[in-house]
Structures are given as C-alpha cells and as structure tokens.
XYZ file of C-alpha atoms in Angstrom:
649
model
C 21.798 -3.014 4.845
C 22.452 -3.880 8.481
C 21.282 -7.285 9.630
C 18.552 -7.702 12.238
C 21.019 -8.797 14.920
C 22.908 -5.497 14.636
C 19.723 -3.423 14.594
C 18.441 -5.232 17.697
C 21.775 -4.547 19.431
C 21.520 -0.833 18.583
C 17.957 -0.830 19.892
C 19.166 -2.310 23.190
C 21.800 0.463 23.416
C 19.134 3.054 22.634
C 16.935 1.624 25.367
C 19.802 1.687 27.875
C 20.743 5.298 27.077
C 17.100 6.353 27.293
C 16.743 4.812 30.754
C 20.033 6.361 31.917
C 18.866 9.826 30.848
C 16.302 9.777 33.659
C 13.875 12.036 31.771
C 13.136 10.149 28.547
C 10.326 7.630 28.050
C 11.546 4.277 26.686
C 8.242 3.328 25.041
C 8.072 6.697 23.303
C 11.646 6.443 21.933
C 11.175 2.871 20.652
C 7.851 3.825 19.092
C 9.618 6.665 17.240
C 12.021 4.111 15.782
C 9.073 2.102 14.470
C 7.505 5.219 12.907
C 10.618 6.343 11.020
C 12.821 4.741 8.344
C 15.052 2.207 10.117
C 18.310 3.625 8.733
C 17.944 6.738 10.903
C 19.087 4.553 13.810
C 22.266 3.418 12.053
C 23.051 6.386 9.807
C 26.853 6.317 10.446
C 26.964 2.701 9.256
C 25.809 3.909 5.828
C 29.277 5.455 5.343
C 31.444 3.074 7.369
C 32.802 1.135 4.370
C 34.332 4.268 2.814
C 36.689 4.744 5.763
C 39.077 2.632 7.830
C 37.536 2.643 11.300
C 39.181 0.494 13.957
C 36.545 0.463 16.709
C 33.028 -0.401 15.579
C 31.641 0.173 19.072
C 32.310 3.879 18.507
C 29.913 3.752 15.561
C 27.346 1.981 17.742
C 27.410 4.865 20.215
C 27.388 7.523 17.475
C 24.367 5.818 15.887
C 22.356 5.994 19.113
C 23.444 9.609 19.721
C 22.461 10.487 16.151
C 18.996 8.997 16.500
C 18.311 10.906 19.723
C 19.506 14.133 18.105
C 17.361 13.417 15.042
C 14.301 13.180 17.327
C 15.210 16.511 18.954
C 15.288 18.111 15.481
C 11.862 16.650 14.633
C 10.357 18.309 17.699
C 12.181 21.564 17.032
C 10.726 21.579 13.518
C 7.277 20.952 14.997
C 7.552 24.057 17.176
C 8.769 26.261 14.324
C 6.444 24.875 11.630
C 3.188 24.691 13.596
C 1.496 28.062 13.974
C -0.829 27.333 16.904
C 0.946 25.641 19.814
C -0.470 25.774 23.337
C 1.779 26.899 26.198
C 1.560 23.414 27.747
C 2.563 21.712 24.499
C 5.426 24.139 23.932
C 6.745 23.596 27.469
C 6.583 19.806 27.097
C 8.288 19.938 23.702
C 11.112 22.165 24.958
C 11.711 19.837 27.898
C 11.818 16.835 25.548
C 14.151 18.607 23.078
C 16.498 19.595 25.903
C 16.744 16.036 27.228
C 17.152 14.447 23.794
C 19.949 16.904 22.942
C 21.706 16.486 26.300
C 21.741 12.708 26.084
C 22.973 12.826 22.490
C 25.890 15.174 23.325
C 26.725 13.130 26.418
C 27.177 10.007 24.253
C 29.220 11.842 21.614
C 31.628 13.218 24.224
C 32.396 9.636 25.263
C 33.739 9.045 21.742
C 35.233 12.433 20.794
C 37.448 14.430 23.148
C 37.024 18.184 23.583
C 39.891 18.966 21.186
C 38.609 16.610 18.456
C 38.190 17.954 14.931
C 34.607 16.666 15.101
C 33.440 19.627 17.199
C 34.589 22.147 14.555
C 32.532 20.265 11.987
C 29.670 20.062 14.514
C 29.705 23.857 14.848
C 29.593 24.136 11.042
C 26.525 21.864 10.890
C 24.840 23.941 13.607
C 25.366 27.103 11.540
C 23.902 25.335 8.487
C 20.886 24.223 10.500
C 20.323 27.760 11.763
C 20.811 29.239 8.285
C 18.271 26.826 6.817
C 15.559 28.195 9.117
C 16.296 31.726 7.919
C 16.341 30.574 4.286
C 13.030 28.762 4.696
C 11.337 31.906 6.001
C 12.708 34.070 3.168
C 12.140 31.604 0.329
C 9.092 32.660 -1.668
C 7.894 31.654 -5.112
C 8.513 35.060 -6.689
C 12.270 35.093 -5.976
C 12.886 31.347 -6.042
C 16.086 29.933 -7.566
C 17.087 26.276 -7.865
C 20.407 26.996 -6.155
C 18.571 28.365 -3.108
C 16.412 25.255 -2.954
C 19.437 22.931 -3.234
C 21.157 24.751 -0.369
C 17.972 24.680 1.693
C 17.633 20.895 1.265
C 21.341 20.410 2.008
C 21.258 22.526 5.167
C 18.019 20.913 6.369
C 19.862 17.588 6.419
C 23.063 19.073 7.864
C 23.062 16.782 10.883
C 22.830 13.805 8.557
C 26.230 14.925 7.331
C 27.510 14.647 10.908
C 27.489 10.865 10.326
C 29.977 11.372 7.470
C 31.961 13.812 9.624
C 32.211 11.247 12.434
C 33.376 8.457 10.111
C 35.973 10.788 8.558
C 37.339 11.947 11.935
C 37.518 8.360 13.264
C 39.250 6.988 10.170
C 42.954 6.100 10.248
C 43.614 7.291 6.716
C 41.689 10.553 6.194
C 40.831 10.613 2.502
C 39.559 14.128 1.810
C 38.507 13.323 -1.771
C 36.245 10.493 -0.553
C 34.881 12.737 2.191
C 34.060 15.572 -0.228
C 32.369 13.234 -2.692
C 30.219 11.718 0.047
C 29.182 15.177 1.254
C 28.186 16.096 -2.324
C 26.370 12.783 -2.797
C 24.483 13.417 0.437
C 23.507 16.891 -0.793
C 21.994 15.556 -4.027
C 20.216 12.792 -2.118
C 18.790 15.396 0.283
C 17.499 17.555 -2.589
C 15.721 14.518 -4.075
C 14.330 13.640 -0.645
C 13.070 17.226 -0.166
C 11.376 17.296 -3.590
C 9.600 14.009 -2.865
C 8.660 15.227 0.606
C 7.204 18.434 -0.837
C 5.188 16.449 -3.356
C 3.580 14.421 -0.567
C 3.130 17.368 1.877
C 1.299 19.854 -0.347
C -1.753 20.297 1.899
C 0.242 20.545 5.148
C 2.769 23.046 3.776
C 0.073 25.285 2.302
C -1.766 25.209 5.620
C 1.413 26.120 7.549
C 2.506 28.764 5.022
C 5.751 26.950 4.176
C 7.571 27.020 0.868
C 6.863 23.873 -1.131
C 8.524 23.102 -4.457
C 5.503 21.251 -5.874
C 3.243 24.170 -4.942
C 5.733 26.574 -6.565
C 5.555 24.578 -9.834
C 1.772 24.379 -9.494
C 1.413 28.141 -9.042
C 3.474 28.756 -12.183
C 0.815 26.704 -13.985
C -2.176 28.457 -12.340
C -2.824 25.905 -9.572
C -3.037 26.626 -5.810
C -4.336 30.138 -6.414
C -7.332 29.861 -4.050
C -6.485 29.384 -0.373
C -9.912 28.052 0.583
C -9.894 25.233 -1.997
C -6.682 23.377 -1.156
C -8.116 19.845 -1.412
C -9.839 20.422 -4.752
C -6.774 22.153 -6.214
C -4.426 19.408 -4.993
C -6.616 16.776 -6.643
C -6.727 18.833 -9.859
C -2.925 19.252 -9.734
C -2.414 15.478 -9.469
C -4.541 14.958 -12.556
C -1.952 16.844 -14.647
C 1.478 15.693 -15.918
C 3.193 18.134 -13.474
C 3.713 15.635 -10.586
C 5.369 13.258 -13.063
C 7.818 15.994 -14.136
C 8.593 16.777 -10.478
C 9.217 13.083 -9.738
C 11.553 12.925 -12.733
C 13.524 15.862 -11.301
C 13.909 13.988 -8.009
C 15.161 10.936 -9.904
C 17.753 13.072 -11.684
C 19.118 14.195 -8.307
C 19.283 10.583 -7.109
C 21.263 9.708 -10.232
C 23.668 12.560 -9.431
C 24.000 11.258 -5.856
C 24.873 7.829 -7.249
C 27.313 9.249 -9.830
C 29.360 10.862 -7.020
C 30.224 7.357 -5.786
C 31.937 6.195 -8.991
C 35.382 4.800 -8.177
C 34.529 4.382 -4.489
C 33.844 0.990 -2.837
C 30.835 -0.877 -4.265
C 27.967 -2.580 -2.390
C 27.990 -0.080 0.459
C 25.019 0.688 2.658
C 24.885 4.280 1.376
C 24.715 3.192 -2.250
C 22.038 0.686 -1.275
C 19.947 3.493 0.292
C 20.254 5.600 -2.879
C 19.255 2.646 -5.078
C 16.320 1.831 -2.811
C 15.118 5.416 -2.946
C 15.546 5.369 -6.719
C 13.491 2.187 -7.059
C 10.889 3.516 -4.633
C 10.680 6.754 -6.639
C 10.356 4.882 -9.924
C 7.473 2.875 -8.448
C 5.803 6.080 -7.235
C 6.408 7.687 -10.617
C 4.664 4.749 -12.258
C 1.880 5.046 -9.691
C 1.403 8.753 -10.468
C 1.462 7.976 -14.202
C -1.199 5.323 -13.582
C -3.203 7.781 -11.482
C -3.019 10.232 -14.402
C -4.160 7.489 -16.808
C -6.984 6.394 -14.488
C -8.214 9.953 -14.054
C -8.255 10.424 -17.801
C -10.360 7.245 -18.014
C -12.699 8.517 -15.290
C -12.895 11.885 -17.014
C -13.858 10.164 -20.268
C -16.455 8.108 -18.415
C -17.925 11.197 -16.757
C -18.509 12.765 -20.155
C -20.864 9.907 -21.016
C -24.268 10.725 -19.588
C -25.120 7.807 -17.330
C -28.519 7.387 -15.788
C -30.349 4.571 -14.010
C -33.072 2.842 -15.995
C -36.488 2.167 -14.518
C -37.616 -1.446 -14.899
C -41.120 -2.181 -16.148
C -41.504 -5.855 -17.059
C -39.916 -9.304 -16.968
C -37.972 -8.757 -20.205
C -35.836 -6.189 -18.413
C -34.004 -8.941 -16.509
C -32.592 -10.439 -19.710
C -31.864 -6.959 -21.061
C -30.009 -6.046 -17.874
C -27.834 -9.156 -18.150
C -27.044 -8.548 -21.823
C -26.314 -4.861 -21.266
C -23.965 -5.776 -18.397
C -22.151 -8.312 -20.586
C -21.862 -5.750 -23.389
C -20.217 -3.296 -20.997
C -17.694 -5.912 -19.824
C -16.890 -6.858 -23.422
C -16.351 -3.192 -24.340
C -13.799 -2.920 -21.549
C -11.867 -5.982 -22.750
C -8.385 -4.750 -23.724
C -7.147 -6.996 -26.569
C -6.563 -10.076 -24.379
C -7.287 -9.103 -20.771
C -9.200 -6.858 -18.375
C -7.829 -4.160 -16.082
C -9.326 -2.766 -12.904
C -8.451 -1.528 -9.433
C -5.433 0.700 -8.930
C -3.203 0.331 -5.869
C 0.393 0.963 -4.830
C 1.271 -2.041 -6.999
C -0.280 -0.402 -10.080
C -3.295 -1.512 -12.112
C -4.338 -5.131 -11.762
C -4.467 -7.267 -14.896
C -3.640 -10.852 -13.822
C -5.905 -10.968 -10.758
C -8.567 -8.813 -12.454
C -8.686 -11.014 -15.572
C -8.953 -14.185 -13.485
C -11.660 -12.715 -11.229
C -13.789 -11.285 -14.053
C -13.251 -14.349 -16.260
C -14.392 -16.669 -13.460
C -17.632 -14.711 -13.057
C -18.262 -14.860 -16.820
C -17.773 -18.642 -17.173
C -21.544 -19.336 -16.829
C -22.091 -17.228 -19.995
C -19.610 -19.009 -22.283
C -22.391 -20.525 -24.400
C -22.460 -17.014 -25.880
C -19.854 -17.089 -28.689
C -18.690 -13.558 -27.916
C -18.029 -14.471 -24.283
C -16.359 -17.754 -25.220
C -13.980 -15.914 -27.539
C -12.790 -13.371 -24.956
C -12.510 -16.064 -22.267
C -10.294 -18.071 -24.625
C -8.068 -15.042 -25.212
C -7.984 -14.337 -21.465
C -6.859 -17.851 -20.623
C -4.028 -17.607 -23.169
C -3.057 -14.240 -21.693
C -2.812 -15.750 -18.201
C -0.279 -18.363 -19.341
C 2.441 -15.693 -19.081
C 1.849 -15.669 -15.300
C 2.216 -19.433 -14.811
C 5.455 -18.994 -12.854
C 4.029 -16.279 -10.624
C 0.320 -15.495 -10.414
C 0.111 -12.081 -8.811
C -1.737 -8.780 -8.800
C 0.026 -7.816 -12.042
C 3.291 -8.594 -13.871
C 5.243 -5.811 -12.094
C 4.261 -6.829 -8.560
C 6.737 -9.689 -8.322
C 5.066 -11.439 -5.424
C 2.732 -14.384 -5.924
C -0.393 -14.351 -3.770
C -3.009 -16.949 -2.891
C -5.944 -14.835 -4.098
C -4.589 -14.487 -7.640
C -3.753 -18.196 -7.651
C -7.254 -19.047 -6.433
C -9.090 -17.189 -9.177
C -6.635 -18.385 -11.836
C -7.339 -21.967 -10.740
C -11.092 -21.371 -10.782
C -10.930 -19.755 -14.215
C -8.445 -21.735 -16.328
C -9.483 -25.064 -17.848
C -6.107 -26.594 -18.670
C -5.647 -29.486 -16.221
C -1.838 -29.464 -16.424
C -1.841 -25.807 -15.448
C -4.295 -26.508 -12.624
C -2.132 -29.341 -11.235
C 0.904 -27.072 -11.286
C -0.866 -24.171 -9.613
C -2.617 -26.167 -6.882
C 0.763 -27.328 -5.564
C 1.888 -23.721 -5.345
C -1.356 -22.642 -3.702
C -0.889 -25.196 -0.919
C 2.329 -23.414 0.102
C 0.078 -20.618 1.402
C -1.806 -22.908 3.808
C -1.055 -22.170 7.461
C -0.898 -24.540 10.441
C -4.470 -23.621 11.435
C -5.690 -24.858 8.025
C -6.489 -21.416 6.607
C -4.763 -19.672 3.696
C -2.644 -16.524 3.870
C -2.513 -14.053 0.995
C 1.299 -13.820 1.127
C 3.949 -16.229 2.382
C 7.246 -14.467 1.596
C 8.150 -12.139 4.459
C 11.542 -11.266 2.976
C 10.003 -9.980 -0.254
C 7.497 -7.927 1.728
C 10.344 -6.470 3.821
C 12.160 -5.544 0.637
C 9.105 -3.890 -0.888
C 8.288 -1.903 2.260
C 11.912 -1.241 3.274
C 11.373 2.518 3.628
C 8.222 2.201 5.737
C 9.747 0.224 8.607
C 6.765 -1.945 9.551
C 7.582 -3.951 12.710
C 6.268 -7.186 11.157
C 4.166 -8.536 8.286
C 1.952 -10.885 10.262
C -1.199 -9.155 9.041
C -0.590 -10.100 5.409
C 0.918 -13.511 6.196
C -1.753 -14.870 8.579
C -4.757 -16.947 7.564
C -7.395 -14.751 5.947
C -11.056 -15.836 6.061
C -11.848 -14.194 2.692
C -8.914 -15.887 0.936
C -9.574 -19.203 2.702
C -13.221 -19.088 1.604
C -12.179 -18.902 -2.070
C -9.521 -21.579 -1.427
C -12.374 -23.821 -0.250
C -13.777 -23.649 -3.802
C -10.364 -24.214 -5.380
C -9.387 -27.152 -3.206
C -12.818 -28.801 -3.498
C -11.909 -30.021 -7.001
C -8.667 -31.549 -5.662
C -9.828 -32.837 -2.264
C -9.169 -36.465 -3.209
C -5.580 -35.651 -4.217
C -4.928 -33.636 -1.052
C -7.211 -35.126 1.656
C -5.183 -33.850 4.630
C -5.045 -30.276 3.307
C -8.775 -30.415 2.533
C -9.617 -31.676 6.026
C -7.466 -28.918 7.586
C -9.201 -26.240 5.517
C -12.721 -27.474 6.288
C -11.805 -27.610 9.984
C -10.565 -24.006 9.786
C -13.784 -23.005 8.001
C -16.085 -24.560 10.600
C -14.013 -23.041 13.411
C -14.346 -19.598 11.812
C -18.104 -19.964 11.506
C -18.663 -21.182 15.085
C -16.113 -19.028 16.936
C -17.313 -15.609 15.794
C -19.094 -13.726 13.079
C -17.610 -14.358 9.663
C -14.984 -11.789 8.713
C -12.985 -10.568 5.730
C -9.466 -9.129 5.713
C -9.253 -7.361 2.350
C -12.956 -6.505 1.983
C -15.078 -4.013 3.899
C -18.046 -6.385 4.313
C -17.866 -10.115 5.197
C -20.685 -11.013 2.778
C -17.869 -11.727 0.287
C -16.572 -14.438 2.649
C -20.110 -15.603 3.482
C -20.871 -16.327 -0.151
C -17.721 -18.346 -0.873
C -18.038 -20.306 2.372
C -21.749 -20.995 2.049
C -21.828 -22.151 -1.583
C -19.166 -24.839 -1.136
C -20.490 -25.824 2.299
C -23.831 -26.477 0.651
C -22.159 -29.139 -1.513
C -20.549 -30.677 1.568
C -23.772 -30.553 3.574
C -25.636 -32.590 0.982
C -23.354 -35.529 1.810
C -22.934 -34.840 5.488
C -26.136 -33.808 7.254
C -24.301 -33.427 10.575
C -22.838 -30.144 9.369
C -25.834 -28.883 7.398
C -26.474 -26.298 10.085
C -23.332 -24.367 9.096
C -24.600 -23.486 5.646
C -27.863 -22.300 7.196
C -25.970 -20.166 9.743
C -24.114 -18.379 6.955
C -27.195 -17.736 4.841
C -29.035 -16.401 7.905
C -26.096 -14.047 8.562
C -26.432 -12.731 5.014
C -30.193 -12.253 5.455
C -29.586 -10.116 8.555
C -27.133 -7.872 6.684
C -29.681 -6.866 4.054
C -31.133 -3.351 4.111
C -34.890 -2.782 3.883
C -34.615 -1.671 0.233
C -32.897 -4.946 -0.703
C -29.338 -3.605 -0.852
C -26.229 -4.566 1.126
C -23.833 -2.014 2.628
C -20.465 -1.563 4.224
C -19.566 1.197 6.705
C -19.360 3.688 3.858
C -22.809 3.189 2.346
C -24.818 1.012 -0.009
C -22.604 -1.168 -2.139
C -23.587 -3.019 -5.313
C -20.581 -5.358 -5.218
C -21.828 -6.713 -1.889
C -25.440 -6.592 -3.029
C -24.516 -8.940 -5.887
C -22.814 -11.354 -3.492
C -25.708 -11.000 -1.046
C -28.174 -12.086 -3.735
C -26.003 -15.067 -4.686
C -25.731 -16.106 -1.026
C -29.504 -15.938 -0.450
C -30.110 -17.990 -3.598
C -27.789 -20.879 -2.644
C -30.463 -22.996 -0.973
C -33.402 -20.898 -2.033
C -34.470 -20.924 1.636
C -34.401 -17.146 2.117
C -37.582 -15.121 2.265
C -38.700 -14.733 -1.351
C -39.572 -11.107 -0.666
C -35.989 -10.428 0.471
C -34.597 -12.112 -2.631
C -36.942 -10.177 -4.898
C -36.053 -6.871 -3.258
C -32.345 -7.588 -3.683
C -32.686 -8.468 -7.382
C -34.863 -5.426 -8.037
C -32.372 -3.158 -6.251
C -29.635 -4.388 -8.605
C -31.879 -3.936 -11.653
C -32.958 -0.445 -10.578
C -29.391 0.725 -10.135
C -27.885 -0.400 -13.421
C -26.470 2.462 -15.479
C -27.545 3.141 -19.032
C -24.193 1.847 -20.353
C -24.823 -1.563 -18.718
C -22.465 -1.119 -15.755
C -23.055 -0.647 -12.031
C -21.385 1.966 -9.816
C -17.860 1.155 -8.632
C -17.709 -0.181 -5.115
C -14.392 0.853 -3.479
C -14.976 -2.377 -1.551
C -11.345 -3.467 -1.302
C -9.198 -2.183 1.541
C -5.408 -2.412 2.003
C -4.463 -2.684 5.695
C -0.912 -2.032 6.869
C 1.069 -5.299 6.619
C 1.278 -5.437 10.433
C -2.475 -4.879 10.906
C -3.911 -8.136 12.280
C -7.546 -7.067 12.741
C -8.454 -4.200 10.400
C -11.498 -2.119 11.278
C -13.392 -0.062 8.688
C -12.948 3.162 10.672
C -9.335 3.311 9.436
C -10.273 3.102 5.753
C -12.250 6.265 5.072
C -9.808 7.415 2.373
C -9.823 6.065 -1.179
C -6.279 6.299 -2.558
C -4.160 4.837 -5.344
C -1.007 4.603 -3.221
C -0.146 3.469 0.286
C -1.912 1.364 2.901
C -4.715 1.845 5.447
C -6.988 3.012 2.625
C -9.580 1.700 0.189
C -8.763 1.266 -3.480
C -10.407 2.623 -6.590
C -12.319 0.231 -8.866
C -12.059 2.667 -11.759
C -13.476 0.455 -14.543
C -16.454 -0.854 -12.508
C -15.714 -4.372 -13.784
C -15.587 -6.263 -10.473
C -18.995 -4.939 -9.442
C -20.517 -5.375 -12.911
C -19.265 -8.956 -13.331
C -20.599 -9.942 -9.887
C -23.979 -8.292 -10.593
C -24.526 -9.969 -13.988
C -23.468 -13.310 -12.492
C -25.933 -12.850 -9.605
C -28.757 -11.882 -11.973
C -28.103 -14.995 -14.088
C -28.411 -17.191 -10.969
C -31.621 -15.367 -10.066
C -32.976 -15.790 -13.614
C -32.307 -19.551 -13.636
C -34.114 -20.070 -10.328
C -37.109 -18.054 -11.503
C -37.661 -20.298 -14.513
C-alpha cells in the first residue's frame, strides 16, 4: 500500500483544494478521511501499476478529486436512503453535495481536456449510478435474482471504476484486455463488499426499507418476519449457520476478483486490497463461527436450571469453595481453559494463565494439581509469543504477566521476563502492546489515526507487572525502581484507574497487595497501601457488593473482598457483607454470573469512559466483551473466599 509520506502529501493537496473551494470546511473533510478506509483517498493508485503512466502528479490530483466526489455520493445516499430529513438538513446537504461535486470536477478538468475519452466513460458511470438507484427501489425479495444483485453492487461502485478509467486513459499503451479484467475484478470485489455490508447493516436497512441480501436469505428461512422485533430477530438470525454461509459467498466473490488478475503484474496495491479484504473476511467468518459456538454453549447452559443457594451455616463457606472448584474443573478442556470472546476469537492462552494463577493456592488438592500441570505444559507452545490466543499473532504484556505468575519453570520465567520488559515505557509503566506496525496491519481497514491508546502505559497492566517484577527486582533494579515510581505517581496524582476494565478495583487489588509487601520494609510509603484499601472501601455498596457503571458485578466483588482483606484493617462488617454477598449469589452449579467486565476501547482511545461501552459484542471495539464460560469471575470468587476462610480461622 502507499507509504505514509505519500498519504500525507495527498492530505496536504486535499486540504489545499478544500480551502480553495471557498465553501468547504477543512476540519470536516479531514475528519471524513479519518472515518473512512484510507484507500478511498488514493483509489487511482490501486491500479497504477497495471498501466504505463508518465506523470504521477496527475494521479495525485485525480485521487483528491475522487475523494471529494466519493464524499458527495455519501451525502447523496444519505438523502435518498433516509426517510425523514428536515428541510434545513436537506438544504445543507444539497449545498455540501454541490460544492463537493464542483470542486471534484474542477480538479479533473485540469487533468483531462474537454475532448478526452475520460468524459465518455464518466457519462457511462453516471448512467450506471442513476440506474442503480432505480434498481435498488425495484429490487424486492420475491423477484430477486443473483444477476440483479451483482449488477446493483457493480453500479453502486461505478465511480470507483472511474479510477480504472482514468489510469487507462492516461496510459501510453492502452491495453484493453488488462482494462476489461480490472473492471471485472472490481465488479466481483464490489459484490463481496456489498454482501458484507448488508450483513453488518441488517437493522438499518430494515428500518429504512432497503433491500438487504442477508435479510433476503433470512426471510427465506423464516427470519425477519415481524417488523416490530428487529433486534430480537437479528440476534436469532446470528445464532444460526446462515451468516456463515453468507460470509462464504462473499469470500467466493473475492476469490473471483483475485482470479481476474492472473497473468497481470504481481504485488500491486489492488491485489493487496483484495487480499486484505479476504483476510479480514476470514477473520470475521471465524468470529461468526465462534459466536455461533458460544451461543450454542450459552443455550446449553440456559437449559440447566440455575438458582442461587441460601446460606445457613459456617460449613457453607467450604461447600461454596468446593462447588466453585468443581465448576472450573468441569470446564477444563483437555489441557486448557477457554473464556471471553472478542474480535481476536476465544481466549485460551491468556485465559488459562489467568485462571491457573487464581487456582495456584488450591494445588494441594490432587485434582487441581493435575489440571494445573497439564495447563503449564499446554502454555509451553506459546513460549515464543504469549498472547490472547494462538491466532492473535501479537504478544501482549497482560498475557505475559499472568503466564509469568502462573508457570513454575524458572528457565521459562527468565526468558519471559526479558520479553515483558520490552513493554515498559519511559514513565515506568507497562503498555499492553508495543508493536504499532502489527496493530496497523490488523486494523488496516478501520483507519485509526494512531494506536497510542493501546501502546501507552496502562495502570491495570502495570499493577499486575508490579507482581511479576517483584520476584525479579534484584535482577532488574532500575526497571523495578521505575515501575514503583510510576505506581506511586498514579496513586498520588489521581484516583486509580483501569484501561481494559470497567472498574478500577482490579487495579487497586494488584497495586495494594504488592505495595503491602513493600510497605513492611519501608514505612515511609506505608500510607500508599492504606490509601488504596480506603478507596476500595468507598466503592463498596451497602449490600456488600461492588459495581461498575452497568450494575453489580461479582468479578469486582471478588477483587474488592481480596483488597479489603490485604491488611485486615477494613471494617469487619464490610468484609463480612462482601463475603456473604458472594456466597449468596453463587449458582447451584458452583459458578457465579458472568461479569462482562472487560472493555475494548478503540486503539486511539487514550482515556476510555464507561459511557461508550454499553454494548456487549463479540466483534469490534468500543464495546464490552462476553465472558461466556463464567470462569474469570468464578476463579476470582473462589480465590477470594479462600483468602477470607484463612483469615477467619
């Protein structure tokens, strides 16, 4: 793809043309670039290598003109697709469309003279664009044919083909065969794009009365039959194999688009876009397959009648712990645990390390010792890259942290601690990710302006790193001093925060437990541990629970109990209420309710706020994730109850 220098140059041209128009807002235009896939700015460069073009500056100008025209089409679509538009909005939109179109044509006329062949092709694309609007209005499920849909998708992207037209007209040696094959490749790509777009826009298209291929397939299988239950029917539709079949159709079209390029130059930008879309689609296909699997698991779980037991005597504490352990053991899958589902799939590496770490205090139990032994062997396969799972090829500090806390092999620990230290930032804290290029590659179609949010120091990750590095502080004294300085700065500068979690009690616990060790040797900083524990005390609800913005949360209640028990200085009544709340809310199968405590901010989000994370999804960012097996919450709760039990004796 184009390098950053070229993209920045095109952005400067775009800015200049916007200013020269006199009626366009620069900030608005640049913001539209950030919101859309980056290649829309340099679409002609996708096809440049198939033609001999002498003057690259012509392509620069065509690229800017194309982006402005693309924005005019977006606003035109808004006016035609949205049923209720106020007079003021319509007037503003028409004015914007007029100015975007005028500036685009003005730039194109500086490259192509009036008699140029380009304008005949331009007229053809205009007719296609107009025809597509008529086709869209007439296309209904009852008379649908695949050929109609292919033509609709092709005509909808007709002005994308103008980029190919421009390259062909500018070329010295006009190769019609190459031109025709690129036009066909673009058509197949557009059909795939439209199918994927329909799959993601089900609710919007139903609301606006537009034809949608996924809805058409759904209706053939008795879904989307009730207009007033769109959300429920969409969720039910996604729990079937139908979305997977639709995704597979889109992949077939992408393969056809790629096949059209056989015999043409390799390693072109256009082929790269097709391959990226293919890989992106495969990842989404896997995500949908996982979603289907997870929903089957949840459906199976819902068939088991769960209820909350009432506690009557002291023996219930031991029973609660054993029942919780039994549940975790039942969910052990041969040699590992699985939980949480995100855009990266289902976690196994991170999940196994996290759950295993919380079960270490129980390894005197032979059953626990056996599964922990199997888990540690399982984790050896990740020694070169500890990550969320084996498919997410990006090591992260959190997975490394819990692997280091869980595994016993000292050679492995020595190897991993050196890798963990690569995530330490100049301020002493630890970032979750440290490879911006890999993040750019993974999110290439989402065009985030930067990845500073994921690559900055994170208090929640740094708090766990404090535990990890404590064992190795003599080997790495400078790194340890930097981390403790970061920790104390975090505590004194503001309220403790978390980046990936919806309540900072997670961070409070990991900070406060290790600080308690430090404070025993250094009384001058003993106040910091007390500050943290007092913060936790203030977060507790009157019934003993802990919450996030979305309600009472047993994951945080478990960590709240552990935090209050660190020095045993909390009000005994508060501690007792917290423990009893956990006991009261255990399910009959030994588990506790899943927490949806983890959030995934956009990679450029520096300071996430809970208000943005109301949705629980299995794909994308700015959402919370589904803890479908309840293992994170259950492992934290049994661990907290064990700590409580020991202090009671």
